[in-house]
Coordinates of C-alpha atoms and ligand atoms in Angstrom, one line a residue:
X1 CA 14.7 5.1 -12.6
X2 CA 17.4 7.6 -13.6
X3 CA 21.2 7.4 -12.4
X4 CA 20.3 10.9 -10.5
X5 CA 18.9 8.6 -8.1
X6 CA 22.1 8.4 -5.6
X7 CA 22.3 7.3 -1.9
X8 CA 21.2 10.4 -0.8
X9 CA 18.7 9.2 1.2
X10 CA 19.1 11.1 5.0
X11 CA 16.5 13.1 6.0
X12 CA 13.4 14.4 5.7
X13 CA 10.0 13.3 3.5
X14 CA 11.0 15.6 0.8
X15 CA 14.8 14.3 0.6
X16 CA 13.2 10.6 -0.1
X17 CA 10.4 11.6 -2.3
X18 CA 13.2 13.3 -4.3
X19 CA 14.5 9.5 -4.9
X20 CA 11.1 7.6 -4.9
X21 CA 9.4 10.1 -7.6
X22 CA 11.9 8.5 -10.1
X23 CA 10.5 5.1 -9.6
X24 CA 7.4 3.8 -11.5
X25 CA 4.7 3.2 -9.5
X26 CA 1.2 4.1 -8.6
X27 CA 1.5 5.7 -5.3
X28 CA 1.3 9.6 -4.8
X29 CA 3.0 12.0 -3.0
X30 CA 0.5 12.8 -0.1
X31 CA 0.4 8.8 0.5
X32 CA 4.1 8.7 0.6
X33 CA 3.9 11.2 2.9
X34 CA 1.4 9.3 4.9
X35 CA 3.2 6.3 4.7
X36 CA 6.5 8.2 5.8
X37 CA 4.8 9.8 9.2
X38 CA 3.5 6.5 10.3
X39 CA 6.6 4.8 9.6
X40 CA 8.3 7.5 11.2
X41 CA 5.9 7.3 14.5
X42 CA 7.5 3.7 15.2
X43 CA 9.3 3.2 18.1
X44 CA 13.1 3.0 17.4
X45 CA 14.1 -0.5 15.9
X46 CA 10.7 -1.4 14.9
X47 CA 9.9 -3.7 11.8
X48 CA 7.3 -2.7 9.3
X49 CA 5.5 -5.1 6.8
X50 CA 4.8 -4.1 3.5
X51 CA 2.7 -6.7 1.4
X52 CA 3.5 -5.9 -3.0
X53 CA 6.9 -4.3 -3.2
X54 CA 7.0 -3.7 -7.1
X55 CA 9.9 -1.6 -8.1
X56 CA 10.1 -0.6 -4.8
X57 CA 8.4 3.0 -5.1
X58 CA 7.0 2.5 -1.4
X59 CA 10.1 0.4 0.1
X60 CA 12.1 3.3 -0.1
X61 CA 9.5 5.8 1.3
X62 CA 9.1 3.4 4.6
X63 CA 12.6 2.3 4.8
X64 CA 13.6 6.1 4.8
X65 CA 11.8 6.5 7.8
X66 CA 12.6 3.3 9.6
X67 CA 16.1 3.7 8.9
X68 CA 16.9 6.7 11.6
X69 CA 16.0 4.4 14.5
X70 CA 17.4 1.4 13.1
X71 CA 14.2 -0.1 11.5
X72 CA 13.9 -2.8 9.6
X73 CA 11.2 -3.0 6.5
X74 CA 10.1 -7.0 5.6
X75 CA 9.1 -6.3 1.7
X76 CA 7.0 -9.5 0.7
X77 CA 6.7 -9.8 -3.0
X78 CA 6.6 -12.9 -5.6
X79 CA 7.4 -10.7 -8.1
X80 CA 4.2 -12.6 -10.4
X81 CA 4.8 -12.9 -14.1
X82 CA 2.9 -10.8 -17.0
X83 CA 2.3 -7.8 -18.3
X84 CA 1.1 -5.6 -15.9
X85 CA 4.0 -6.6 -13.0
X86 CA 6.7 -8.0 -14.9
X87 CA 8.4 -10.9 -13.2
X88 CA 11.9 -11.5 -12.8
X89 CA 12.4 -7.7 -14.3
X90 CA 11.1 -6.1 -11.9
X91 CA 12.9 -7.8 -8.8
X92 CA 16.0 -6.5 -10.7
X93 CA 14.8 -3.1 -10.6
X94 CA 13.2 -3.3 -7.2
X95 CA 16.6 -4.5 -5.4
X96 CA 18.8 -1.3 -8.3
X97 CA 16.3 1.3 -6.4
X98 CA 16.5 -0.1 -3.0
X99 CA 20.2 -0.1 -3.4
X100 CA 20.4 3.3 -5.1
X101 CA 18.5 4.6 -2.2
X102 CA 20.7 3.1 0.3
X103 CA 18.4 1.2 1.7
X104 CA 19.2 -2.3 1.2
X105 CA 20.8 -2.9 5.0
X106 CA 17.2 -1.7 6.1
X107 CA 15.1 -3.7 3.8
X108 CA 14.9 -7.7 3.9
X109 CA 12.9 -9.0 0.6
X110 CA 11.3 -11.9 1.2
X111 CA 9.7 -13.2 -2.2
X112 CA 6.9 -15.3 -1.6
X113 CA 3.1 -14.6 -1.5
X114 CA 2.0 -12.9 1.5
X115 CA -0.7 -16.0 1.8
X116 CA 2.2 -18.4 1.5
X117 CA 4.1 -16.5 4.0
X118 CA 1.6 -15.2 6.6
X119 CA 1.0 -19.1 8.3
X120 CA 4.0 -19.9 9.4
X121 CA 4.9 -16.1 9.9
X122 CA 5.6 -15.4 14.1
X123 CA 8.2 -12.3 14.2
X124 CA 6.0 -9.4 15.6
X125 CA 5.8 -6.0 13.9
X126 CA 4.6 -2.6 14.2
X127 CA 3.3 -1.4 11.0
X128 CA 1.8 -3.3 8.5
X129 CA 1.3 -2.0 4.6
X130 CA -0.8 -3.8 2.1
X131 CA -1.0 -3.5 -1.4
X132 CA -0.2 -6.5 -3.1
X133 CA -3.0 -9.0 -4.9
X134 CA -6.1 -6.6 -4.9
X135 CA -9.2 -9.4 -5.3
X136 CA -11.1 -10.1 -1.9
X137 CA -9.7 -13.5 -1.3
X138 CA -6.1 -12.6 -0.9
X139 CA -6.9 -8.8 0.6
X140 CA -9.1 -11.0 3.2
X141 CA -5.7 -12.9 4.2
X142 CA -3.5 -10.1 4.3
X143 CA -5.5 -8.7 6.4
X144 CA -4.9 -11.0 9.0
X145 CA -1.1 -10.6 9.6
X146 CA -2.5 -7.6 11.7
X147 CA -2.6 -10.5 14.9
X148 CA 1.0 -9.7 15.1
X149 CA 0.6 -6.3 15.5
X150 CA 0.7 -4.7 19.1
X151 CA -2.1 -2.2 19.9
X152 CA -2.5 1.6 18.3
X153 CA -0.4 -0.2 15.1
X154 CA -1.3 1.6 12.0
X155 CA -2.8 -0.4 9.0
X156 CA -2.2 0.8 5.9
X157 CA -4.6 -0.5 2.7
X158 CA -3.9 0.8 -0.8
X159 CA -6.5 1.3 -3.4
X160 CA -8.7 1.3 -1.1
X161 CA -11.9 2.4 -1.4
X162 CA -11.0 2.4 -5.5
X163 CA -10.5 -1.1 -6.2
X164 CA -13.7 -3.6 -5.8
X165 CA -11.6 -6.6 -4.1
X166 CA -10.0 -4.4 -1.8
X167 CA -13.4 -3.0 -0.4
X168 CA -15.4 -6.1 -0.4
X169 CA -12.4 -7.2 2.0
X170 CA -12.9 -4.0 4.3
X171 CA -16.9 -4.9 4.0
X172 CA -16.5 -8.0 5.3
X173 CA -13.9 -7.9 7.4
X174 CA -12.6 -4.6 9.0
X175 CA -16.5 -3.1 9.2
X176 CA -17.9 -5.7 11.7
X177 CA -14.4 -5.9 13.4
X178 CA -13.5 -5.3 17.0
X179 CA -9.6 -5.0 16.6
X180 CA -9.2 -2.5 13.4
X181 CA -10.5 1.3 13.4
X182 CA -10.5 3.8 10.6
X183 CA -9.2 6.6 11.1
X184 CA -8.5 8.7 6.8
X185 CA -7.3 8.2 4.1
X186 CA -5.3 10.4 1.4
X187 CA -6.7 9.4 -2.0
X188 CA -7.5 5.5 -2.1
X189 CA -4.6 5.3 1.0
X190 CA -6.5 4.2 4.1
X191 CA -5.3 4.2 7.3
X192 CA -6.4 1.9 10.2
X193 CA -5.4 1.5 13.5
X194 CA -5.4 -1.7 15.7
X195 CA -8.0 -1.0 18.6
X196 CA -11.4 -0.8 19.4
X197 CA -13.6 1.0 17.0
X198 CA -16.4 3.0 17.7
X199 CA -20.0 3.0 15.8
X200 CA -18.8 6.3 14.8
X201 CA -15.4 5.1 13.2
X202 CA -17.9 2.1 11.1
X203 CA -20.0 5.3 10.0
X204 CA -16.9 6.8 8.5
X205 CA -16.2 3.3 6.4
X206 CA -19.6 3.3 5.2
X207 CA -19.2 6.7 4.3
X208 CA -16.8 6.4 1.6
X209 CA -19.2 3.8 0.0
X210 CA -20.2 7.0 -2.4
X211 CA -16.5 7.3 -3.3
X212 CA -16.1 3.9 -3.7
X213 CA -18.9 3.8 -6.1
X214 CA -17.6 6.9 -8.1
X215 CA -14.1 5.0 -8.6
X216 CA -15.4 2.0 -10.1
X217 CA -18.0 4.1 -12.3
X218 CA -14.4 6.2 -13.6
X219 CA -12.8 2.8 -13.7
X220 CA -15.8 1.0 -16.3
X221 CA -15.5 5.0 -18.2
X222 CA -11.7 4.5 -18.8
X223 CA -12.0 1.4 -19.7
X224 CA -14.3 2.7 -22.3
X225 CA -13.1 4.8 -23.7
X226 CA -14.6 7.4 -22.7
X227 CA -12.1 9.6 -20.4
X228 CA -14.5 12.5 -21.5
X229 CA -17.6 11.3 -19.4
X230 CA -14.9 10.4 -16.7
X231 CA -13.7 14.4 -17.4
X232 CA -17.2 15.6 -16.2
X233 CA -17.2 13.2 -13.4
X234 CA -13.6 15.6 -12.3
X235 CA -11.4 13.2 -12.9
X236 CA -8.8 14.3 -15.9
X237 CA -6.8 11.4 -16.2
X238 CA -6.1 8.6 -18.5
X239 CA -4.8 6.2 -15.1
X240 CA -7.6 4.9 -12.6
X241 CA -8.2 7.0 -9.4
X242 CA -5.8 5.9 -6.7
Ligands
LIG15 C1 0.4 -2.5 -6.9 S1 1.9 -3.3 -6.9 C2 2.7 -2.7 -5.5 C3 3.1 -1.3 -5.7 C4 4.2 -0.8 -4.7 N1 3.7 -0.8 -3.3 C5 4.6 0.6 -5.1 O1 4.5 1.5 -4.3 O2 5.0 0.8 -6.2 C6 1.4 -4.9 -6.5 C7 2.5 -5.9 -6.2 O3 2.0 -7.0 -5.5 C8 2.6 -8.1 -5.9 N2 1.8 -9.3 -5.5 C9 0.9 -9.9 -6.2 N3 0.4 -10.9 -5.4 C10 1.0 -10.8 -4.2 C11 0.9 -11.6 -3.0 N4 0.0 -12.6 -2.9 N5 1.7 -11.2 -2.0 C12 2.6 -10.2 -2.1 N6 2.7 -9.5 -3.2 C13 1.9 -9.8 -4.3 C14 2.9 -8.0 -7.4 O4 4.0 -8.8 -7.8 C15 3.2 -6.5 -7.5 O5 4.6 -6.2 -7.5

C-alpha cells in the first residue's frame, strides 16, 4: 500500500474503497460493498467478527462501517507462515493499513486460529465474516461461532461457492441446517442469515452447484496452463474466480 493511503477514512463506501483498493488482497469491489452495507446495517456499537484478516484489505472495509456507531471489529488471524500468506510480514502490514486507515481504535486483532479461539470464545456479536483456512475441516468450525450470533445476523463466507473446502462445508453443514438461510451472493461472497430457512432458500444453495462446478473446472485450467480454454469458458483472467 501506497503513502496516499491517509486517515481519511469518514464516510461513505466509496471514501473507504478509495483506501482499501490500495491493499493486496483478493476481495472485489462489489463484495466490499456487500460487506460495507451489512456492516453498516448493525445496530450502533455492535461487534463484527471477521475470521483471516491478511493485510487487512477487508478490516478496513467493515471497520469503516462499524466505526460511525461506535463498532468494534474482532480481526482473528495467526498470520501462518509461507509463501502464499507471509507470516510475521504481513501482520506488519496488516496493523500500517489499519492504522493508515484510521482504524486501529475500532479494530482489536486477536492472532490466534479461529479453531483455537472459537472454544473458549463467549462475547456475543452481530456479524460474523469468514475467510480464513479454506479446507472443510476448519470452514466446518468457523462455521460454528454463528451460536453467538442473535437472530437476522448476517453470515458472510468468502470463496464460496469457488473454493472446494469452502463448499463441502456449506454441503454439510449450512444445507441441512435449521439456523442459517441463504439469501446471494456477489461473485464467490455469500451471504447468510441466522434464521429459519425455507426449502426454497436450500434450492437456491443447490443451485449454485453449476457455478461451483465451473470454478473448480477454471481453477484445474489455470493451473494448467491453459488460461485460453479458461478464455472460452468467459473467464479472462490469470487469478482464480472469486
Ligand atoms: C484469504 S486470506 C484473507 C483475506 C482478507 N480477508 C482480505 O480481504 O484480504 C486468508 C487469511 O486467513 C488466515 N488464516 C489461515 N488459517 C486461519 C485460521 N485458522 N484462523 C484465522 N485465520 C486464518 C491466513 O493467515 C490469511 O491471512
Amino acid at each position: 500500500m501506497t503513502d496516499h493511503l491517509l486517515p481519511s477514512a469518514e464516510g461513505r463506501f466509496p471514501d473507504i474503497w478509495a483506501l482499501a483498493d490500495g491493499i493486496p488482497g483478493w476481495l472485489t469491489e462489489g463484495q466490499a460493498a456487500l460487506l460495507h452495507e451489512q456492516a453498516g446495517s448493525l445496530a450502533p456499537g455492535a461487534v463484527a467478527v471477521e475470521i483471516g484478516s491478511h493485510r487487512g484489505r477487508s478490516t478496513v472495509v467493515l471497520a469503516h462501517a462499524l466505526r460511525g456507531g461506535g463498532g468494534r471489529l474482532v480481526a482473528i488471524d495467526p498470520f501462518v507462515d509461507g509463501r502464499l500468506f507471509g507470516g510475521r510480514r504481513t501482520r506488519d502490514d496488516f496493523e500500517r493499513h489499519v492504522a493508515m486507515a484510521g482504524m486501529d481504535d475500532t479494530v482489536e486483532l486477536v492472532c490466534d486460529y479461529s479453531t483455537a479461539a472459537r472454544p473458549s470464545w463467549t462475547r456475543p456479536f452481530g456479524l460474523l465474516y469468514i475467510d480464513g483456512k479454506h479446507d472443510y475441516w476448519t470452514v466446518s468450525d468457523d462455521l460454528r461461532w454463528r451460536v453467538h450470533l442473535p437472530e437476522g445476523a448476517p453470515v458472510l463466507v468468502h470463496d464460496c461457492f469457488s473454493s472446494i473446502g469452502v463448499t463441502l462445508g456449506i454441503l454439510r453443514h449450512v444445507l441441512p441446517s435449521r439456523d442459517l438461510r441463504y439469501e446471494r451472493r456477489e461473485g464467490s461472497l455469500a451471504l447468510f442469515r441466522v434464521g429459519r430457512p425455507t426449502g426454497r432458500d436450500r434450492l437456491r444453495i443447490l443451485g449454485e452447484l453449476p457455478w461451483w462446478a465451473r470454478n473448480v473446472v477454471l481453477k484445474v485450467l489455470l493451473r494448467l496452463r491453459l488460461r485460453p480454454v479458461a478464455r472460452v469458458l468467459g473467464h479472462d483472467s490469470p487469478y482464480d474466480p472469486y
